[in-house]
Tab-separated table of C-alpha atoms in Angstrom:
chain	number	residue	atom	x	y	z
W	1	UNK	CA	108.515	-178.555	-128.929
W	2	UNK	CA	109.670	-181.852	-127.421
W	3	UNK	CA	112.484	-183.557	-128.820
W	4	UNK	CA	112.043	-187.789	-129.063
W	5	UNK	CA	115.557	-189.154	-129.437
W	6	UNK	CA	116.208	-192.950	-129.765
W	7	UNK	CA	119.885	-193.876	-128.750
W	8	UNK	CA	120.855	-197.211	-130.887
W	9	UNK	CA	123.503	-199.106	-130.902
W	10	UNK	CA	122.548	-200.547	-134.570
W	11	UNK	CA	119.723	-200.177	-136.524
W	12	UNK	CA	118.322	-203.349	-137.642
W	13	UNK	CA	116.158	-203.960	-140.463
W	14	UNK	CA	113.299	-205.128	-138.210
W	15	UNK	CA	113.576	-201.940	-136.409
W	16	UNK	CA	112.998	-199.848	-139.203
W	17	UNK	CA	108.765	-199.937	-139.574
W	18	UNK	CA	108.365	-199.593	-136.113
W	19	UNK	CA	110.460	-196.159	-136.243
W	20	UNK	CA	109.115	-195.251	-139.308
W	21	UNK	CA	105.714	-195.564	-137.574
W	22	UNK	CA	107.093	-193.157	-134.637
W	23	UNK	CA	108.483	-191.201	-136.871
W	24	UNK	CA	104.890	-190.980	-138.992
W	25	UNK	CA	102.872	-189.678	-135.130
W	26	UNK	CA	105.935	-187.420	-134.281
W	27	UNK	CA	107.556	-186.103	-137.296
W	28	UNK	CA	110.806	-184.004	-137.461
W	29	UNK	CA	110.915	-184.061	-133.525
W	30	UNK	CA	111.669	-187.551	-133.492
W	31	UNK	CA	115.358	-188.854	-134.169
W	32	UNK	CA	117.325	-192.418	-133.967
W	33	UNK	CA	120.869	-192.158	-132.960
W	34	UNK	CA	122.249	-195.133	-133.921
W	35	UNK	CA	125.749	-196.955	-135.321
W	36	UNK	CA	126.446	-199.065	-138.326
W	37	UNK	CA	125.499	-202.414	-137.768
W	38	UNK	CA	127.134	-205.911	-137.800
W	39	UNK	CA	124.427	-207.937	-138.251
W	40	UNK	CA	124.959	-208.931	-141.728
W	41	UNK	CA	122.037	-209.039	-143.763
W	42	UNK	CA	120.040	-207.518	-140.677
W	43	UNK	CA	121.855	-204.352	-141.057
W	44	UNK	CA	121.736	-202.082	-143.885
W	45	UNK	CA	122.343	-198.338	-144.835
W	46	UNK	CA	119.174	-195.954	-144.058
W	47	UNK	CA	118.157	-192.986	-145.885
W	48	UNK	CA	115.647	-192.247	-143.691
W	49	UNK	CA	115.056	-188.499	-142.597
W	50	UNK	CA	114.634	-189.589	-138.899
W	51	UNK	CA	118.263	-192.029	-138.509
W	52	UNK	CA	121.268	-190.218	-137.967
W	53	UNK	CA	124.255	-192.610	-138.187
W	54	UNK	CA	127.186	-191.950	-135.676
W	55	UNK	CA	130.593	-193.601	-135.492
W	56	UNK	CA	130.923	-197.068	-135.061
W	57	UNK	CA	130.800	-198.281	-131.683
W	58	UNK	CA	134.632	-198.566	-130.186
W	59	UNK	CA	135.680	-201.709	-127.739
W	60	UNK	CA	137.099	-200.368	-124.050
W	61	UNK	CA	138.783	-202.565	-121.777
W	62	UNK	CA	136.835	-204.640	-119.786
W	63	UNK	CA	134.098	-205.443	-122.154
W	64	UNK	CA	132.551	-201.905	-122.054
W	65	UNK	CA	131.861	-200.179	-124.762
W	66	UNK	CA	132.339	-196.096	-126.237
W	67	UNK	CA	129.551	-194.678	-128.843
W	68	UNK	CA	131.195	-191.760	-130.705
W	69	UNK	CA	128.713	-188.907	-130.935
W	70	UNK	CA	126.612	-189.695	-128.185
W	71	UNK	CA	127.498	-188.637	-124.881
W	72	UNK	CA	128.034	-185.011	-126.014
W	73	UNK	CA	124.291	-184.979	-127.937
W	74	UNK	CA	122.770	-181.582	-127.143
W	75	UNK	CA	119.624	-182.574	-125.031
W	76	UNK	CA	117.351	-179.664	-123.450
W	77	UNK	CA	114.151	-179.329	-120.669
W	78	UNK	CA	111.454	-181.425	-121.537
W	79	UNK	CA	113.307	-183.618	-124.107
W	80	UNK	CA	112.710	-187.269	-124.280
W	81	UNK	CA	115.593	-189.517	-124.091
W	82	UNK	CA	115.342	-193.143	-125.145
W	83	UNK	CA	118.317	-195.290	-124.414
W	84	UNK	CA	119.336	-198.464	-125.378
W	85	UNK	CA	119.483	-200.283	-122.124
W	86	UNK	CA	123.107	-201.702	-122.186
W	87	UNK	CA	125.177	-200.328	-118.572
W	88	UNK	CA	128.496	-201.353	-120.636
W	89	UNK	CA	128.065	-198.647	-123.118
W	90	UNK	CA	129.259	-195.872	-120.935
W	91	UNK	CA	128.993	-193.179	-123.806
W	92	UNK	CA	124.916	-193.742	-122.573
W	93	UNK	CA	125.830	-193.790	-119.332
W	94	UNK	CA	127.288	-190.264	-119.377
W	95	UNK	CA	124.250	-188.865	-121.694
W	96	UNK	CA	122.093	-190.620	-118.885
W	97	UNK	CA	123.814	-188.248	-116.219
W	98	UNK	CA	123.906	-185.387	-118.610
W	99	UNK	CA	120.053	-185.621	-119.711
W	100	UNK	CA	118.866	-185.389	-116.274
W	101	UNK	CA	121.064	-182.680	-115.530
W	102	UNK	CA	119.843	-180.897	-118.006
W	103	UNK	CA	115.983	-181.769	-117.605
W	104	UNK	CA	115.246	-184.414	-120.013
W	105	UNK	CA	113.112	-187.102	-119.027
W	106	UNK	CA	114.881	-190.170	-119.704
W	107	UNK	CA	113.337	-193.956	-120.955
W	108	UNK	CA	115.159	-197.104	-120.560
W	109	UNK	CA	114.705	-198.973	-123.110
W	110	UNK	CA	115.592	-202.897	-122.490
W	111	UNK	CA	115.462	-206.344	-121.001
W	112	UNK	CA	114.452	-207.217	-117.449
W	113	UNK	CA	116.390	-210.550	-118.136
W	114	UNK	CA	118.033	-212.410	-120.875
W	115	UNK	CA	119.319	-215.673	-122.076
W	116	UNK	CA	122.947	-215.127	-120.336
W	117	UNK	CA	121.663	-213.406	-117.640
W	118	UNK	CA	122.739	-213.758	-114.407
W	119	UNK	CA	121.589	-212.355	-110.601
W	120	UNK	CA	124.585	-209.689	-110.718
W	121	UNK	CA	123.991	-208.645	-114.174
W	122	UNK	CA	120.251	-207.930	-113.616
W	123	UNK	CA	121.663	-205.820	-110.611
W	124	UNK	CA	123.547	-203.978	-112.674
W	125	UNK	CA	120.992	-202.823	-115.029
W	126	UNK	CA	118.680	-201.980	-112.102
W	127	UNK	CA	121.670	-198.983	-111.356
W	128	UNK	CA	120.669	-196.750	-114.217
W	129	UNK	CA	116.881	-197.731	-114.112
W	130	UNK	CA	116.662	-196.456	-110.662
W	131	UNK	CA	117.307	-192.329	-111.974
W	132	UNK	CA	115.297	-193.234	-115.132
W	133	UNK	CA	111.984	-191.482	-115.420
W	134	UNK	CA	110.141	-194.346	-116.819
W	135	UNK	CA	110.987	-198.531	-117.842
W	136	UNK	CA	110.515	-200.168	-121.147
W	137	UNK	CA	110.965	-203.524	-121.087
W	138	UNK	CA	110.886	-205.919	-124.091
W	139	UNK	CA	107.293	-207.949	-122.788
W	140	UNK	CA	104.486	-207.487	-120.574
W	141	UNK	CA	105.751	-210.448	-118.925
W	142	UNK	CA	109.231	-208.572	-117.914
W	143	UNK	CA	106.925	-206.125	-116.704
W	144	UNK	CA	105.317	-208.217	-114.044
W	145	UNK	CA	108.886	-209.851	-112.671
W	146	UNK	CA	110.167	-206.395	-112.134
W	147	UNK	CA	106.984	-205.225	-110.367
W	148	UNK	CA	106.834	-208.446	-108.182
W	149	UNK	CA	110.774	-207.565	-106.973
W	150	UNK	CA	110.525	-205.279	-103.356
W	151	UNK	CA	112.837	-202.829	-105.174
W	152	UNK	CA	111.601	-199.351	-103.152
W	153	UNK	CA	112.201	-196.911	-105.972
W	154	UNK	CA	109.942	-198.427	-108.537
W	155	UNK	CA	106.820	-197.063	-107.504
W	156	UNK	CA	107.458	-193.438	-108.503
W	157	UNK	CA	108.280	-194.492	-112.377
W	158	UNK	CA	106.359	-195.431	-115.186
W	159	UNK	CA	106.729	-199.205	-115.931
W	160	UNK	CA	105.735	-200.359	-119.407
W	161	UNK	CA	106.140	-202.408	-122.341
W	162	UNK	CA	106.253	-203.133	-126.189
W	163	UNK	CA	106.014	-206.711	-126.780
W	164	UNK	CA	108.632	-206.727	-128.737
W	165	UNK	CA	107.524	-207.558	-132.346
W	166	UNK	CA	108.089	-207.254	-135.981
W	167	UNK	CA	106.485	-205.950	-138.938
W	168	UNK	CA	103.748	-209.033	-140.076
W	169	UNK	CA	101.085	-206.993	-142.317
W	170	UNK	CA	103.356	-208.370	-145.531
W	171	UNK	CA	103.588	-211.837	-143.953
W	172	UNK	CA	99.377	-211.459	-143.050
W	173	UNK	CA	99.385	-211.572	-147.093
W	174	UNK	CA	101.773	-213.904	-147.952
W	175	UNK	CA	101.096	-216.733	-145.288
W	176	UNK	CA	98.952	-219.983	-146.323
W	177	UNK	CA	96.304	-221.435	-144.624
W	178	UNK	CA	97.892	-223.680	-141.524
W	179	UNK	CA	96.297	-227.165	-143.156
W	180	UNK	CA	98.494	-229.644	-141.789
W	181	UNK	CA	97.435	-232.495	-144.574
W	182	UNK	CA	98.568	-230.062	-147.189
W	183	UNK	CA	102.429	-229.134	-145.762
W	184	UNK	CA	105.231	-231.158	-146.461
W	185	UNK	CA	106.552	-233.396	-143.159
W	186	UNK	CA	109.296	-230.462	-142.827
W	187	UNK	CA	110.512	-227.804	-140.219
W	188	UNK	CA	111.836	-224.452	-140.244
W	189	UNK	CA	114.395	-222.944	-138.484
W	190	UNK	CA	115.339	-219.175	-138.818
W	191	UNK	CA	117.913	-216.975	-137.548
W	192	UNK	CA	121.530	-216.672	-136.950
W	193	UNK	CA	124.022	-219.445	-137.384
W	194	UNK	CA	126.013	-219.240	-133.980
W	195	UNK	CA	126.185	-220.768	-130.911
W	196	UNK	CA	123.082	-219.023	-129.445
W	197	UNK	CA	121.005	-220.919	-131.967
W	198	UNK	CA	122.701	-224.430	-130.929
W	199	UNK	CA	121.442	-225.563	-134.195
W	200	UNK	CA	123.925	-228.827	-133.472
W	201	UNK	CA	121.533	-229.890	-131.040
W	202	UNK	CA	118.750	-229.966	-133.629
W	203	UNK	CA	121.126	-232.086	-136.053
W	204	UNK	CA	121.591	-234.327	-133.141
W	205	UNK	CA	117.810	-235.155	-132.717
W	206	UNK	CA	117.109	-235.421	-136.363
W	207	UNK	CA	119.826	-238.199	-136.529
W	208	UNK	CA	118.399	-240.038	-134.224
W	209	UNK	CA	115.225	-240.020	-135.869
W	210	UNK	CA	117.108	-241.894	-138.919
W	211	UNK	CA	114.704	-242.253	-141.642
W	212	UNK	CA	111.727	-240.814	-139.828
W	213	UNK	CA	113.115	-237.607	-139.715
W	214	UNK	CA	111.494	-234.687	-141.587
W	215	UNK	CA	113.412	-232.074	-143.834
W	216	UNK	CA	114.627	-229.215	-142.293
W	217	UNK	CA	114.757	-226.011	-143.456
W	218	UNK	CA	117.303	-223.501	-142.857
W	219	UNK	CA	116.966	-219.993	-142.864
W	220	UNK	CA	119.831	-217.465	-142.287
W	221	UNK	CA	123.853	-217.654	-142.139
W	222	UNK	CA	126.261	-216.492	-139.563
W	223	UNK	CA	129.452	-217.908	-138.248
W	224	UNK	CA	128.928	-221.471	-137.772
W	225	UNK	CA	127.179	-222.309	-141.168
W	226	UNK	CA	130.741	-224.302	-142.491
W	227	UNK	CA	130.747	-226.049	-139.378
W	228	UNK	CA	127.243	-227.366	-139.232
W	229	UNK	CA	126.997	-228.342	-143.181
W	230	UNK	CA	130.036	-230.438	-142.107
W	231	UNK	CA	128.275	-231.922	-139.032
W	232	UNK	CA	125.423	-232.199	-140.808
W	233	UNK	CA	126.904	-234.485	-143.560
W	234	UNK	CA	128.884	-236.513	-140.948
W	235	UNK	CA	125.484	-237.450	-139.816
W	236	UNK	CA	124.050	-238.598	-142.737
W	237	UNK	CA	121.517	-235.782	-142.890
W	238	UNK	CA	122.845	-234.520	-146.187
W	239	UNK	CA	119.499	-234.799	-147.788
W	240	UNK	CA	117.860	-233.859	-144.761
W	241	UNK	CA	118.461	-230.247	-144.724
W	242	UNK	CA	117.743	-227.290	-147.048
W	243	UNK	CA	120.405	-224.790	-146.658
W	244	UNK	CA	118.380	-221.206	-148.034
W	245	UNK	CA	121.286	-218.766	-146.471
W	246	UNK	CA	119.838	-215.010	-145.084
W	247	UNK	CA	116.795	-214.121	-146.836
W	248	UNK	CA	115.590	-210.874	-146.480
W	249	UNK	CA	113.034	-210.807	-149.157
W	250	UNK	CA	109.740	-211.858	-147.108
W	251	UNK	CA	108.188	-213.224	-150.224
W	252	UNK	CA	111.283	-215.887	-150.742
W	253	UNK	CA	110.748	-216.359	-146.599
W	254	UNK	CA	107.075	-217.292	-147.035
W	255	UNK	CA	107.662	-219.980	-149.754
W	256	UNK	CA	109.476	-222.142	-147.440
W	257	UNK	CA	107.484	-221.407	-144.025
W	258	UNK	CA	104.363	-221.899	-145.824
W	259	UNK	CA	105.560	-225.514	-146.869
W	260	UNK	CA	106.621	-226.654	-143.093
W	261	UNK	CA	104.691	-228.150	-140.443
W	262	UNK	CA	106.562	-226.489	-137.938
W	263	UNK	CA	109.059	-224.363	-136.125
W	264	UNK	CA	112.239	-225.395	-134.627
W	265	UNK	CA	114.819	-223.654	-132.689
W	266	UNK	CA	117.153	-225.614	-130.181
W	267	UNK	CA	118.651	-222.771	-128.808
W	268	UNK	CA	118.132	-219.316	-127.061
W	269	UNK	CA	115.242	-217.831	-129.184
W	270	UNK	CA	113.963	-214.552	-129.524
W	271	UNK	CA	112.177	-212.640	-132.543
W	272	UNK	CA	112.652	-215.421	-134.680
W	273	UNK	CA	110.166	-216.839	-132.567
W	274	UNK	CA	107.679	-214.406	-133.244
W	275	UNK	CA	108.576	-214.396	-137.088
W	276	UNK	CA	107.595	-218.185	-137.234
W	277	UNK	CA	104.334	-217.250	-135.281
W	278	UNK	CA	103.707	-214.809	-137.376
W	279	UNK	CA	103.710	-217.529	-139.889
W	280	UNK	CA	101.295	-219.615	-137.653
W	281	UNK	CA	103.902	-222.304	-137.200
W	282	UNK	CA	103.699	-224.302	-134.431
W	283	UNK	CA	106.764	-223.964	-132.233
W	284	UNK	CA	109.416	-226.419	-130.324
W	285	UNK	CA	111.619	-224.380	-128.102
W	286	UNK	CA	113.381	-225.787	-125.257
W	287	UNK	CA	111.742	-226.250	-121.493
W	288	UNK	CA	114.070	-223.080	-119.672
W	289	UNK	CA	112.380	-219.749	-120.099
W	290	UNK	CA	115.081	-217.550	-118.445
W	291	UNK	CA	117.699	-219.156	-120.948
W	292	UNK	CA	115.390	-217.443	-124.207
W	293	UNK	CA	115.583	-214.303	-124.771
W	294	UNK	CA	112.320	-212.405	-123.751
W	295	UNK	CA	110.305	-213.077	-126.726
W	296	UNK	CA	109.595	-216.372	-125.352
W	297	UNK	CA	106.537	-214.723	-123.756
W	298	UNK	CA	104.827	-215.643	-126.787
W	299	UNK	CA	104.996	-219.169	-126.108
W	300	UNK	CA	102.198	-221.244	-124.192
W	301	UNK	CA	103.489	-224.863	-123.601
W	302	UNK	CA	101.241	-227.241	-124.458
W	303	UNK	CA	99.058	-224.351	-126.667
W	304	UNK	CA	101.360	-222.853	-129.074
W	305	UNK	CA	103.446	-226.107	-129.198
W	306	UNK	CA	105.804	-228.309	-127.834
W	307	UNK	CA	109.220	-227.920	-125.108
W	308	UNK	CA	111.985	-230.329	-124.588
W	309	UNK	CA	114.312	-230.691	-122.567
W	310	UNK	CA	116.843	-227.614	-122.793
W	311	UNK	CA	120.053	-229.122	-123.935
W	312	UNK	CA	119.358	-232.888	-124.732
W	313	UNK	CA	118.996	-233.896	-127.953
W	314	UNK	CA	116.382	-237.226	-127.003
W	315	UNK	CA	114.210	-234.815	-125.340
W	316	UNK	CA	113.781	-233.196	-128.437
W	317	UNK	CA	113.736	-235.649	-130.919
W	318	UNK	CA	110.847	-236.982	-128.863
W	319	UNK	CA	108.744	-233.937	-129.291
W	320	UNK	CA	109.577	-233.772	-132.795
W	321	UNK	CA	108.638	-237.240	-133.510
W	322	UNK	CA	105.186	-236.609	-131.003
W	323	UNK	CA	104.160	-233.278	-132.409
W	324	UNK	CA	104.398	-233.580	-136.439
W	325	UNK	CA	102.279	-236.584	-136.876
W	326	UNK	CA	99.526	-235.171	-135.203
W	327	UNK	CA	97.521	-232.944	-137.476
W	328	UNK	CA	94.995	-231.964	-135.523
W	329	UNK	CA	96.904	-230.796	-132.801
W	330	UNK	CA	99.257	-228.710	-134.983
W	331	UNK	CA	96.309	-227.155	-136.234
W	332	UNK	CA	95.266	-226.092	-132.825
W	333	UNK	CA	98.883	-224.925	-132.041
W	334	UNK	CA	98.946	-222.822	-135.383
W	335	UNK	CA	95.433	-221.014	-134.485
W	336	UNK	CA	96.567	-220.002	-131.177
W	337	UNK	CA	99.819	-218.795	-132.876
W	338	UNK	CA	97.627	-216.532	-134.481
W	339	UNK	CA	95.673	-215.192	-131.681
W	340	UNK	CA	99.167	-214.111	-130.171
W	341	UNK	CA	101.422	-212.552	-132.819
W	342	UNK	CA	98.916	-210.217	-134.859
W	343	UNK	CA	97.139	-208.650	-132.043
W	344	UNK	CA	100.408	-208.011	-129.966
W	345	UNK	CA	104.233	-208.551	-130.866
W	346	UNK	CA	104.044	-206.184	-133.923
W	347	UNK	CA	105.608	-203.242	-135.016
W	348	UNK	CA	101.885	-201.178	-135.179
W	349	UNK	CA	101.383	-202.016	-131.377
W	350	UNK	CA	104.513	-200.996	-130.787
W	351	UNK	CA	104.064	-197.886	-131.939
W	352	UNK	CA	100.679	-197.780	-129.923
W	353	UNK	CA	102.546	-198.710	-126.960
W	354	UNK	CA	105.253	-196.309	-127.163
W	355	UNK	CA	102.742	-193.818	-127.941
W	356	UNK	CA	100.950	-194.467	-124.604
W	357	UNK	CA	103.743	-194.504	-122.443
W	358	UNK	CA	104.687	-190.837	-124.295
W	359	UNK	CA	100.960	-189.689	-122.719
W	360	UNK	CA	101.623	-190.510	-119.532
W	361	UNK	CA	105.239	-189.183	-118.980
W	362	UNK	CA	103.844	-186.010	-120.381
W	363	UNK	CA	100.890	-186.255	-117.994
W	364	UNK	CA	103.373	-186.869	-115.392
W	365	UNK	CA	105.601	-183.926	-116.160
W	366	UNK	CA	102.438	-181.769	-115.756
């Protein structure tokens, strides 16, 4: 019988459907290592038959990092090993070594590039993909990169995706009917207050908007949240902005993306991206695709809505001021949205993915 095991370093609530959907195809056989989170409202304790919590994951010199309990997991012939694609965590790096010494067919799981990537960093993570048995990056357009590098070992591994997605059947039946007329002259942004988001940017632009500028609507908390109320009031955009904090509950989400016209994130996005899709808001993102995270393949410029200028708070305020007027257009932007995140970035084709790329590594091995 083939033991599935998912190496985590957290386990993050928007994790948890697509593994319970792996879990529902492979029962018992199928396990999530993972370590309490840090995440705040993201992470939570799970009761689930299929996570097995570990020790919390220990800072080495050097920025690397030690898993307790995973290196020495007992791993057999024919097992599949899933690891979280992270080179720093070197408790993965000696289960890598010890997997294929043992037989085990080995995935790994991660990003071809992110927002703080650099060239030697990529390199890096290329090391440990090269004895892998098969890739899974995060979108099909990570995928395509890789495969267009002249890297000589890739053609004997499996190469896939996920499209990296979250759970949206609740938000299918809780999101409104994109009629611009009918939404307040408001955005939403959602995610983590730090300086990934650069939510200070988005302050910037609204202020110089003055008394054209719509209300903005702030989902989540994290570090800087102090700091930008404070920045925010200095501004004069003390009306201006709705402060919700981390909402988990998806019906309290819906209530205040189903008012807004659109989405706004100044930053580095990733799934909050596809959670404001999901929504069928139009999106403004900045013009730099390498500095997103790799979500930011469900963006079209120009279809799904509007860039700016990364980093330059005109640039932006310009596209805010050009996009929200125009009804019409946000309508278009919100029905593409659609006909992105539902049919792909999901947890359910997720699960189909994974599923597919379990068929051929065990058509592979045969």
């Amino acid at each position: 019988m083939t033991v599935i095991l998912h190496i985590q370093p957290a386990l993050p609530r928007y994790r948890i459907d697509f593994f319970e959907r792996l879990s529902q195809r492979y029962g018992p056989t199928m396990k999530v290592i993972y370590s309490p989170g840090s995440l705040g409202a993201l992470t939570r304790p799970v009761s689930a038959k299929w996570a097995i919590a570990v020790g919390p994951m220990q800072r080495l010199a050097g920025g690397l990092v030690w898993q307790p309990g995973v290196a020495g997991l007992a791993v057999g012939r024919g097992d599949i090993i899933v690891l979280s694609g992270n080179p720093r965590q070197i408790s993965t790096m000696v289960l890598l070594v010890r997997a294929k010494l043992n037989g085990a067919r080995v995935v790994w799981w991660g990003h071809y590039w992110s927002s703080t990537s650099r060239r030697w960093r990529q390199l890096l993570r290329h090391l440990p993909m090269a004895v892998a048995d098969a890739i899974l990056f995060y979108t099909d357009n990570e995928v395509d990169a890789f495969l267009a590098e002249p890297i000589p070992t890739r053609d004997r591994r499996i190469v896939a995706a996920l499209n990296n997605g979250i759970n949206v059947e609740e938000i299918r039946n809780l999101r409104q009917p994109f009629i611009a007329a009918e939404r307040e002259n408001a955005l939403l942004f959602i995610g983590r207050l730090s300086a990934k988001a650069e939510l200070e940017l988005g302050l910037q632009a609204l202020a110089l908007l003055r008394d054209k500028a719509p209300v903005l609507h702030v989902i989540g908390d994290g570090d800087l949240r102090t700091v930008l109320q404070v920045q925010a009031r200095k501004l004069g955009l003390g009306e201006s902005i709705v402060w919700h904090g981390a909402l988990v509950d998806e019906a309290r989400i819906a209530e205040v993306a189903n008012r807004c016209l659109a989405f706004m994130y100044p930053g580095e996005v990733g799934l909050s991206l596809i959670h404001a899709m999901a929504y069928t808001l139009p999106a403004i993102v900045h013009d730099e695709p390498r500095r997103h995270m790799p979500e930011i393949a469900a963006f079209r410029a120009g279809e799904t809505g509007l860039s700016f200028a990364r980093g330059d708070a005109c640039s932006l305020a310009r596209m805010i001021q050009t996009m929200l007027p125009d009804g019409g257009r946000l309508e278009q932007f919100a029905a593409a949205a659609a006909g992105i995140v539902g049919p792909s970035f999901t947890t359910e084709d997720m699960a189909d993915r994974f599923e597919a790329l379990i068929t051929r590594m065990t058509e592979a091995s045969q």
